[in-house]
mmCIF file of C-alpha atoms in Angstrom:
data_model
loop_
_atom_site.group_PDB
_atom_site.id
_atom_site.type_symbol
_atom_site.label_atom_id
_atom_site.label_comp_id
_atom_site.label_asym_id
_atom_site.label_seq_id
_atom_site.Cartn_x
_atom_site.Cartn_y
_atom_site.Cartn_z
ATOM 1 C CA UNK Z 1 21.998 -10.014 -4.639
ATOM 2 C CA UNK Z 2 23.145 -13.401 -3.339
ATOM 3 C CA UNK Z 3 21.997 -17.001 -3.577
ATOM 4 C CA UNK Z 4 18.608 -18.297 -2.462
ATOM 5 C CA UNK Z 5 18.457 -20.104 0.803
ATOM 6 C CA UNK Z 6 17.688 -19.904 4.471
ATOM 7 C CA UNK Z 7 14.400 -19.942 6.283
ATOM 8 C CA UNK Z 8 11.290 -17.977 5.453
ATOM 9 C CA UNK Z 9 11.576 -14.224 5.838
ATOM 10 C CA UNK Z 10 9.010 -14.352 8.624
ATOM 11 C CA UNK Z 11 11.449 -16.439 10.677
ATOM 12 C CA UNK Z 12 14.683 -14.782 9.572
ATOM 13 C CA UNK Z 13 13.680 -11.318 10.850
ATOM 14 C CA UNK Z 14 12.152 -10.402 14.198
ATOM 15 C CA UNK Z 15 10.186 -7.304 13.157
ATOM 16 C CA UNK Z 16 8.691 -6.283 9.828
ATOM 17 C CA UNK Z 17 8.785 -2.497 9.444
ATOM 18 C CA UNK Z 18 5.841 -2.172 7.086
ATOM 19 C CA UNK Z 19 5.031 0.876 5.051
ATOM 20 C CA UNK Z 20 1.261 1.419 4.766
ATOM 21 C CA UNK Z 21 0.221 3.216 1.575
ATOM 22 C CA UNK Z 22 0.822 0.876 -1.334
ATOM 23 C CA UNK Z 23 1.962 -2.017 0.868
ATOM 24 C CA UNK Z 24 -0.845 -2.782 3.332
ATOM 25 C CA UNK Z 25 -3.622 -0.638 1.906
ATOM 26 C CA UNK Z 26 -4.444 1.909 -0.761
ATOM 27 C CA UNK Z 27 -6.998 4.328 0.606
ATOM 28 C CA UNK Z 28 -9.942 2.377 2.003
ATOM 29 C CA UNK Z 29 -8.925 -0.942 0.462
ATOM 30 C CA UNK Z 30 -6.456 -3.555 1.641
ATOM 31 C CA UNK Z 31 -3.761 -4.523 -0.834
ATOM 32 C CA UNK Z 32 -4.365 -8.059 -2.155
ATOM 33 C CA UNK Z 33 -3.037 -10.792 0.188
ATOM 34 C CA UNK Z 34 -2.090 -8.267 2.898
ATOM 35 C CA UNK Z 35 -4.679 -9.305 5.475
ATOM 36 C CA UNK Z 36 -4.028 -13.053 5.279
ATOM 37 C CA UNK Z 37 -0.253 -12.716 5.061
ATOM 38 C CA UNK Z 38 0.107 -10.342 8.001
ATOM 39 C CA UNK Z 39 -2.239 -12.393 10.154
ATOM 40 C CA UNK Z 40 -0.171 -15.499 9.433
ATOM 41 C CA UNK Z 41 3.126 -13.671 9.906
ATOM 42 C CA UNK Z 42 2.077 -12.575 13.377
ATOM 43 C CA UNK Z 43 0.878 -16.105 14.160
ATOM 44 C CA UNK Z 44 4.335 -17.402 13.265
ATOM 45 C CA UNK Z 45 5.961 -14.980 15.702
ATOM 46 C CA UNK Z 46 7.006 -12.009 13.588
ATOM 47 C CA UNK Z 47 6.287 -8.645 15.191
ATOM 48 C CA UNK Z 48 4.622 -6.116 12.894
ATOM 49 C CA UNK Z 49 5.344 -2.394 13.008
ATOM 50 C CA UNK Z 50 3.328 -0.170 10.690
ATOM 51 C CA UNK Z 51 5.663 2.664 9.761
ATOM 52 C CA UNK Z 52 4.227 5.554 7.818
ATOM 53 C CA UNK Z 53 5.438 8.884 6.500
ATOM 54 C CA UNK Z 54 1.855 10.127 6.679
ATOM 55 C CA UNK Z 55 1.655 12.408 9.721
ATOM 56 C CA UNK Z 56 -2.016 13.324 9.403
ATOM 57 C CA UNK Z 57 -3.571 10.624 11.580
ATOM 58 C CA UNK Z 58 -2.883 9.409 15.098
ATOM 59 C CA UNK Z 59 -1.630 5.873 15.740
ATOM 60 C CA UNK Z 60 -5.050 5.098 17.214
ATOM 61 C CA UNK Z 61 -6.795 6.179 14.008
ATOM 62 C CA UNK Z 62 -4.357 4.228 11.832
ATOM 63 C CA UNK Z 63 -4.770 1.081 13.933
ATOM 64 C CA UNK Z 64 -8.543 1.428 13.813
ATOM 65 C CA UNK Z 65 -8.423 1.635 10.015
ATOM 66 C CA UNK Z 66 -6.177 -1.423 9.834
ATOM 67 C CA UNK Z 67 -8.481 -3.441 12.078
ATOM 68 C CA UNK Z 68 -11.458 -2.430 9.933
ATOM 69 C CA UNK Z 69 -9.620 -3.927 6.950
ATOM 70 C CA UNK Z 70 -8.935 -7.112 8.905
ATOM 71 C CA UNK Z 71 -5.242 -6.401 9.531
ATOM 72 C CA UNK Z 72 -3.958 -7.254 13.034
ATOM 73 C CA UNK Z 73 -2.911 -3.976 14.668
ATOM 74 C CA UNK Z 74 -2.874 -2.040 17.930
ATOM 75 C CA UNK Z 75 -2.011 1.653 18.360
ATOM 76 C CA UNK Z 76 1.380 0.765 19.794
ATOM 77 C CA UNK Z 77 2.163 -1.141 16.574
ATOM 78 C CA UNK Z 78 1.948 2.084 14.565
ATOM 79 C CA UNK Z 79 4.926 4.432 14.229
ATOM 80 C CA UNK Z 80 4.367 7.674 12.333
ATOM 81 C CA UNK Z 81 6.578 10.416 10.965
ATOM 82 C CA UNK Z 82 4.666 12.747 13.299
ATOM 83 C CA UNK Z 83 6.125 10.887 16.283
ATOM 84 C CA UNK Z 84 9.609 11.046 14.789
ATOM 85 C CA UNK Z 85 9.196 14.746 14.000
ATOM 86 C CA UNK Z 86 7.981 15.474 17.531
ATOM 87 C CA UNK Z 87 11.094 13.826 18.978
ATOM 88 C CA UNK Z 88 13.316 15.882 16.658
ATOM 89 C CA UNK Z 89 11.542 19.087 17.737
ATOM 90 C CA UNK Z 90 11.722 18.152 21.428
ATOM 91 C CA UNK Z 91 15.502 17.778 21.106
ATOM 92 C CA UNK Z 92 15.734 21.378 19.850
ATOM 93 C CA UNK Z 93 13.344 23.414 22.035
ATOM 94 C CA UNK Z 94 12.633 23.727 25.782
ATOM 95 C CA UNK Z 95 10.015 21.519 27.409
ATOM 96 C CA UNK Z 96 6.569 23.124 27.240
ATOM 97 C CA UNK Z 97 7.503 25.330 24.273
ATOM 98 C CA UNK Z 98 4.925 26.356 21.674
ATOM 99 C CA UNK Z 99 5.294 24.713 18.254
ATOM 100 C CA UNK Z 100 3.512 25.929 15.143
ATOM 101 C CA UNK Z 101 1.735 23.033 13.442
ATOM 102 C CA UNK Z 102 1.006 22.773 9.736
ATOM 103 C CA UNK Z 103 -0.877 19.516 9.313
ATOM 104 C CA UNK Z 104 -3.337 17.274 11.077
ATOM 105 C CA UNK Z 105 -4.229 15.829 14.443
ATOM 106 C CA UNK Z 106 -1.401 13.314 14.311
ATOM 107 C CA UNK Z 107 1.173 16.059 14.721
ATOM 108 C CA UNK Z 108 -0.679 17.757 17.559
ATOM 109 C CA UNK Z 109 -1.005 14.519 19.532
ATOM 110 C CA UNK Z 110 2.652 13.604 18.966
ATOM 111 C CA UNK Z 111 3.824 17.028 20.164
ATOM 112 C CA UNK Z 112 1.699 16.860 23.310
ATOM 113 C CA UNK Z 113 3.185 13.444 24.077
ATOM 114 C CA UNK Z 114 6.587 15.171 24.098
ATOM 115 C CA UNK Z 115 5.397 17.892 26.478
ATOM 116 C CA UNK Z 116 5.112 20.556 23.772
ATOM 117 C CA UNK Z 117 2.225 22.921 23.042
ATOM 118 C CA UNK Z 118 0.872 22.954 19.469
ATOM 119 C CA UNK Z 119 -0.299 26.318 18.113
ATOM 120 C CA UNK Z 120 -1.609 27.423 14.733
ATOM 121 C CA UNK Z 121 -0.399 31.016 14.377
ATOM 122 C CA UNK Z 122 3.011 32.611 14.031
ATOM 123 C CA UNK Z 123 1.684 35.330 16.351
ATOM 124 C CA UNK Z 124 1.852 32.800 19.213
ATOM 125 C CA UNK Z 125 5.664 33.123 19.098
ATOM 126 C CA UNK Z 126 6.393 29.443 18.425
ATOM 127 C CA UNK Z 127 9.844 28.079 19.203
ATOM 128 C CA UNK Z 128 9.694 25.810 16.149
ATOM 129 C CA UNK Z 129 7.580 24.867 13.145
ATOM 130 C CA UNK Z 130 6.571 21.293 12.334
ATOM 131 C CA UNK Z 131 4.927 20.511 9.007
ATOM 132 C CA UNK Z 132 3.138 17.346 7.881
ATOM 133 C CA UNK Z 133 0.544 16.256 5.372
ATOM 134 C CA UNK Z 134 -3.168 16.802 5.884
ATOM 135 C CA UNK Z 135 -5.830 17.024 3.203
ATOM 136 C CA UNK Z 136 -7.029 20.403 4.483
ATOM 137 C CA UNK Z 137 -3.666 22.198 4.534
ATOM 138 C CA UNK Z 138 -4.279 25.526 2.794
ATOM 139 C CA UNK Z 139 -2.565 28.804 1.896
ATOM 140 C CA UNK Z 140 -3.215 30.260 5.322
ATOM 141 C CA UNK Z 141 -1.373 27.459 7.119
ATOM 142 C CA UNK Z 142 1.528 27.613 4.677
ATOM 143 C CA UNK Z 143 1.719 31.369 5.155
ATOM 144 C CA UNK Z 144 1.824 31.023 8.969
ATOM 145 C CA UNK Z 145 4.679 28.546 8.618
ATOM 146 C CA UNK Z 146 6.536 30.915 6.305
ATOM 147 C CA UNK Z 147 6.185 33.820 8.741
ATOM 148 C CA UNK Z 148 7.646 31.749 11.590
ATOM 149 C CA UNK Z 149 10.420 30.134 9.547
ATOM 150 C CA UNK Z 150 11.542 33.550 8.312
ATOM 151 C CA UNK Z 151 12.105 34.527 11.946
ATOM 152 C CA UNK Z 152 14.753 31.804 12.164
ATOM 153 C CA UNK Z 153 13.040 29.156 14.322
ATOM 154 C CA UNK Z 154 13.767 25.462 13.652
ATOM 155 C CA UNK Z 155 11.602 23.950 10.902
ATOM 156 C CA UNK Z 156 10.949 20.206 10.917
ATOM 157 C CA UNK Z 157 9.075 18.393 8.161
ATOM 158 C CA UNK Z 158 7.494 15.057 8.943
ATOM 159 C CA UNK Z 159 8.494 13.807 5.487
ATOM 160 C CA UNK Z 160 9.374 15.010 2.013
ATOM 161 C CA UNK Z 161 7.311 12.640 -0.176
ATOM 162 C CA UNK Z 162 6.345 14.613 -3.255
ATOM 163 C CA UNK Z 163 3.356 12.353 -3.965
ATOM 164 C CA UNK Z 164 0.938 10.020 -2.203
ATOM 165 C CA UNK Z 165 -1.089 7.181 -3.760
ATOM 166 C CA UNK Z 166 -4.878 7.436 -3.495
ATOM 167 C CA UNK Z 167 -7.757 5.373 -4.808
ATOM 168 C CA UNK Z 168 -8.120 7.903 -7.625
ATOM 169 C CA UNK Z 169 -4.437 8.068 -8.515
ATOM 170 C CA UNK Z 170 -1.289 9.916 -7.478
ATOM 171 C CA UNK Z 171 -1.776 13.185 -5.550
ATOM 172 C CA UNK Z 172 0.589 15.863 -4.131
ATOM 173 C CA UNK Z 173 2.252 14.804 -0.893
ATOM 174 C CA UNK Z 174 3.812 16.680 1.994
ATOM 175 C CA UNK Z 175 7.008 17.264 0.052
ATOM 176 C CA UNK Z 176 5.097 19.329 -2.482
ATOM 177 C CA UNK Z 177 3.652 21.493 0.315
ATOM 178 C CA UNK Z 178 7.048 21.774 1.990
ATOM 179 C CA UNK Z 179 8.295 23.077 -1.333
ATOM 180 C CA UNK Z 180 5.916 26.030 -1.048
ATOM 181 C CA UNK Z 181 7.391 27.108 2.288
ATOM 182 C CA UNK Z 182 10.904 26.453 0.991
ATOM 183 C CA UNK Z 183 10.257 28.681 -2.017
ATOM 184 C CA UNK Z 184 8.830 31.439 0.188
ATOM 185 C CA UNK Z 185 11.620 31.385 2.779
ATOM 186 C CA UNK Z 186 14.736 30.067 1.058
ATOM 187 C CA UNK Z 187 15.138 27.692 4.017
ATOM 188 C CA UNK Z 188 15.579 23.921 4.178
ATOM 189 C CA UNK Z 189 13.738 21.893 6.852
ATOM 190 C CA UNK Z 190 15.050 19.035 8.937
ATOM 191 C CA UNK Z 191 13.200 15.974 7.601
ATOM 192 C CA UNK Z 192 12.120 13.306 10.079
ATOM 193 C CA UNK Z 193 10.483 10.710 7.834
ATOM 194 C CA UNK Z 194 11.849 8.145 5.433
ATOM 195 C CA UNK Z 195 14.445 8.031 3.960
ATOM 196 C CA UNK Z 196 16.023 10.090 6.737
ATOM 197 C CA UNK Z 197 17.053 8.345 9.945
ATOM 198 C CA UNK Z 198 14.755 9.847 12.636
ATOM 199 C CA UNK Z 199 11.737 7.667 11.736
ATOM 200 C CA UNK Z 200 13.946 4.581 11.507
ATOM 201 C CA UNK Z 201 15.388 5.430 14.933
ATOM 202 C CA UNK Z 202 11.909 6.024 16.361
ATOM 203 C CA UNK Z 203 10.719 2.635 15.119
ATOM 204 C CA UNK Z 204 13.719 0.753 16.512
ATOM 205 C CA UNK Z 205 13.320 2.486 19.887
ATOM 206 C CA UNK Z 206 9.619 1.644 20.073
ATOM 207 C CA UNK Z 207 9.861 -1.979 18.855
ATOM 208 C CA UNK Z 208 13.224 -3.051 20.241
ATOM 209 C CA UNK Z 209 13.934 -4.732 16.895
ATOM 210 C CA UNK Z 210 17.228 -6.624 16.685
ATOM 211 C CA UNK Z 211 16.931 -7.845 13.074
ATOM 212 C CA UNK Z 212 14.312 -5.730 11.309
ATOM 213 C CA UNK Z 213 13.153 -6.079 7.720
ATOM 214 C CA UNK Z 214 11.896 -2.920 6.025
ATOM 215 C CA UNK Z 215 8.983 -3.652 3.677
ATOM 216 C CA UNK Z 216 8.001 -0.932 1.239
ATOM 217 C CA UNK Z 217 6.841 0.050 -2.222
ATOM 218 C CA UNK Z 218 8.989 3.160 -2.751
ATOM 219 C CA UNK Z 219 12.669 3.218 -3.629
ATOM 220 C CA UNK Z 220 13.243 6.814 -2.562
ATOM 221 C CA UNK Z 221 11.715 6.515 0.910
ATOM 222 C CA UNK Z 222 11.307 2.927 2.155
ATOM 223 C CA UNK Z 223 14.281 1.298 0.459
ATOM 224 C CA UNK Z 224 16.632 4.271 0.690
ATOM 225 C CA UNK Z 225 15.670 4.567 4.347
ATOM 226 C CA UNK Z 226 16.593 0.931 4.927
ATOM 227 C CA UNK Z 227 19.929 1.470 3.182
ATOM 228 C CA UNK Z 228 20.578 4.569 5.305
ATOM 229 C CA UNK Z 229 19.778 2.566 8.429
ATOM 230 C CA UNK Z 230 21.944 -0.392 7.386
ATOM 231 C CA UNK Z 231 19.122 -2.956 7.459
ATOM 232 C CA UNK Z 232 17.670 -5.385 4.916
ATOM 233 C CA UNK Z 233 14.625 -4.527 2.841
ATOM 234 C CA UNK Z 234 11.876 -6.074 0.737
ATOM 235 C CA UNK Z 235 10.467 -4.140 -2.206
ATOM 236 C CA UNK Z 236 6.890 -5.105 -3.128
ATOM 237 C CA UNK Z 237 5.409 -4.065 -6.469
ATOM 238 C CA UNK Z 238 1.931 -3.267 -5.179
ATOM 239 C CA UNK Z 239 2.377 0.498 -4.953
ATOM 240 C CA UNK Z 240 4.421 3.224 -6.584
ATOM 241 C CA UNK Z 241 7.504 1.402 -7.905
ATOM 242 C CA UNK Z 242 7.222 -0.259 -11.312
ATOM 243 C CA UNK Z 243 9.468 -3.058 -12.631
ATOM 244 C CA UNK Z 244 11.170 -0.516 -14.924
ATOM 245 C CA UNK Z 245 11.888 1.727 -11.939
ATOM 246 C CA UNK Z 246 13.272 -1.201 -9.939
ATOM 247 C CA UNK Z 247 15.666 -2.047 -12.775
ATOM 248 C CA UNK Z 248 16.915 1.539 -12.821
ATOM 249 C CA UNK Z 249 17.289 1.811 -9.020
ATOM 250 C CA UNK Z 250 20.243 3.939 -8.024
ATOM 251 C CA UNK Z 251 22.903 2.798 -5.577
ATOM 252 C CA UNK Z 252 21.526 3.420 -2.104
ATOM 253 C CA UNK Z 253 17.982 2.610 -3.270
ATOM 254 C CA UNK Z 254 18.405 -1.092 -4.050
ATOM 255 C CA UNK Z 255 16.444 -3.590 -1.963
ATOM 256 C CA UNK Z 256 17.735 -6.845 -0.552
ATOM 257 C CA UNK Z 257 14.700 -8.695 -1.912
ATOM 258 C CA UNK Z 258 12.148 -7.993 -4.666
ATOM 259 C CA UNK Z 259 8.662 -9.533 -4.714
ATOM 260 C CA UNK Z 260 5.299 -8.999 -6.348
ATOM 261 C CA UNK Z 261 3.483 -8.712 -3.008
ATOM 262 C CA UNK Z 262 3.550 -9.501 0.702
ATOM 263 C CA UNK Z 263 3.294 -13.256 0.173
ATOM 264 C CA UNK Z 264 7.088 -13.195 0.015
ATOM 265 C CA UNK Z 265 7.145 -12.785 3.815
ATOM 266 C CA UNK Z 266 5.880 -16.346 4.256
ATOM 267 C CA UNK Z 267 8.325 -17.879 1.763
ATOM 268 C CA UNK Z 268 12.045 -18.503 1.669
ATOM 269 C CA UNK Z 269 13.891 -15.546 0.173
ATOM 270 C CA UNK Z 270 14.596 -15.838 -3.537
ATOM 271 C CA UNK Z 271 17.417 -13.879 -5.144
ATOM 272 C CA UNK Z 272 19.452 -14.264 -8.309
ATOM 273 C CA UNK Z 273 22.763 -16.118 -8.387
ATOM 274 C CA UNK Z 274 25.865 -15.439 -10.455
ATOM 275 C CA UNK Z 275 26.866 -18.077 -13.009
ATOM 276 C CA UNK Z 276 29.881 -16.956 -15.007
ATOM 277 C CA UNK Z 277 28.951 -13.792 -16.870
ATOM 278 C CA UNK Z 278 25.226 -14.257 -16.228
ATOM 279 C CA UNK Z 279 22.690 -13.794 -13.454
ATOM 280 C CA UNK Z 280 20.181 -16.618 -13.064
ATOM 281 C CA UNK Z 281 16.893 -16.894 -11.194
ATOM 282 C CA UNK Z 282 14.230 -19.524 -11.815
ATOM 283 C CA UNK Z 283 14.132 -20.206 -15.540
ATOM 284 C CA UNK Z 284 15.668 -16.862 -16.517
ATOM 285 C CA UNK Z 285 19.222 -15.913 -17.488
ATOM 286 C CA UNK Z 286 20.279 -12.273 -17.853
ATOM 287 C CA UNK Z 287 23.586 -10.879 -19.115
ATOM 288 C CA UNK Z 288 25.067 -7.433 -19.591
ATOM 289 C CA UNK Z 289 26.445 -6.966 -23.084
ATOM 290 C CA UNK Z 290 27.504 -3.710 -24.741
ATOM 291 C CA UNK Z 291 25.837 -1.633 -22.059
ATOM 292 C CA UNK Z 292 22.451 -3.383 -22.293
ATOM 293 C CA UNK Z 293 20.693 -6.373 -20.761
ATOM 294 C CA UNK Z 294 19.982 -9.529 -22.725
ATOM 295 C CA UNK Z 295 17.257 -11.845 -21.434
ATOM 296 C CA UNK Z 296 16.802 -15.564 -22.107
ATOM 297 C CA UNK Z 297 14.484 -18.197 -20.683
ATOM 298 C CA UNK Z 298 10.984 -18.408 -19.283
ATOM 299 C CA UNK Z 299 9.128 -18.880 -16.029
ATOM 300 C CA UNK Z 300 7.753 -16.670 -13.286
ATOM 301 C CA UNK Z 301 8.124 -13.048 -14.283
ATOM 302 C CA UNK Z 302 9.243 -12.008 -10.808
ATOM 303 C CA UNK Z 303 12.229 -14.369 -11.104
ATOM 304 C CA UNK Z 304 13.138 -12.737 -14.395
ATOM 305 C CA UNK Z 305 12.961 -9.325 -12.769
ATOM 306 C CA UNK Z 306 15.179 -10.494 -9.909
ATOM 307 C CA UNK Z 307 17.808 -11.725 -12.363
ATOM 308 C CA UNK Z 308 17.565 -8.550 -14.445
ATOM 309 C CA UNK Z 309 17.890 -6.311 -11.388
ATOM 310 C CA UNK Z 310 20.927 -8.239 -10.174
ATOM 311 C CA UNK Z 311 22.556 -7.919 -13.595
ATOM 312 C CA UNK Z 312 21.796 -4.220 -13.939
ATOM 313 C CA UNK Z 313 22.880 -3.428 -10.387
ATOM 314 C CA UNK Z 314 26.147 -5.370 -10.763
ATOM 315 C CA UNK Z 315 27.440 -2.779 -13.225
ATOM 316 C CA UNK Z 316 28.836 0.533 -12.028
ATOM 317 C CA UNK Z 317 26.312 3.330 -12.447
ATOM 318 C CA UNK Z 318 28.387 4.800 -15.280
ATOM 319 C CA UNK Z 319 28.512 1.439 -17.116
ATOM 320 C CA UNK Z 320 31.395 -0.028 -19.089
ATOM 321 C CA UNK Z 321 30.563 2.144 -22.092
ATOM 322 C CA UNK Z 322 30.383 5.408 -20.164
ATOM 323 C CA UNK Z 323 26.602 5.493 -19.908
ATOM 324 C CA UNK Z 324 23.972 3.854 -17.733
ATOM 325 C CA UNK Z 325 22.983 0.261 -18.457
ATOM 326 C CA UNK Z 326 20.128 0.203 -20.951
ATOM 327 C CA UNK Z 327 17.169 -1.601 -19.363
ATOM 328 C CA UNK Z 328 14.547 -0.426 -21.842
ATOM 329 C CA UNK Z 329 12.174 -3.167 -22.940
ATOM 330 C CA UNK Z 330 13.441 -5.651 -20.348
ATOM 331 C CA UNK Z 331 10.357 -5.560 -18.115
ATOM 332 C CA UNK Z 332 8.094 -6.035 -21.130
ATOM 333 C CA UNK Z 333 10.213 -8.964 -22.316
ATOM 334 C CA UNK Z 334 9.690 -10.589 -18.918
ATOM 335 C CA UNK Z 335 5.907 -10.245 -19.165
ATOM 336 C CA UNK Z 336 5.306 -7.110 -17.079
#
């Protein structure tokens, strides 16, 4: 993490690649500040791409939901893992081929856009299987996928998220359902969604982004995907990732910027700076000593977290004492 400086994020990057669940909305509710911030970001000239690993809904349905919440969006602003998965499938099977679908309407629409024919039974002799999340996926659909995969056809998963956030809490995601087919067949799917590159590629192709900023709430999908794609990222703490988890982020899952919420898009980027053996941000100073972090100072808790993350991440993952840096109690000491 480098020094603060430069213009606001909204002017430094041409396209924001925004995750949806936990960043823009949670279920039927907009995340605090999301509506006003995204409206202002678009007014200032930043293009917004809503990039989701959820393959259940069509871009039209996603855009309609966003507009209902007050978020500026059109169907062409939405890029789904279903679209990325459909492109991956289309690169592996003949045009017009049948593809067995496990999942929702979003996958069927995306396949048709690629000139493929979605089917629901292994008896239809599909040339491939594509699997994505839908709330009504049941044993029968998983069994049909298993029958087809066991015959050796390509198997593409829209994403491998083990969980999804809902208004009631954390629920099983597509990755959990993919695990059922994996266990039944002993086969690994090609994964299209974050953190793998196909969804990143799909988004860049559709938006023409030259300097994108990935905005997400998950280290293992959004941020890792940005790292895999070689682009900058902003982690917001409005979804799955906790301050403790951010401190313990593994190499390859560390964001460029950390913020409490989307308001960071409209501000100049703030990161910690190195001063001797310490990392400093705002009124906080953090050092690594004997394999643990020491925290001094006061001020905005997010600044303390930025300094603590920079300090923890500056040490090799094995640490100077042969074990990981101890970050226990640091988030609490900062007021989280």
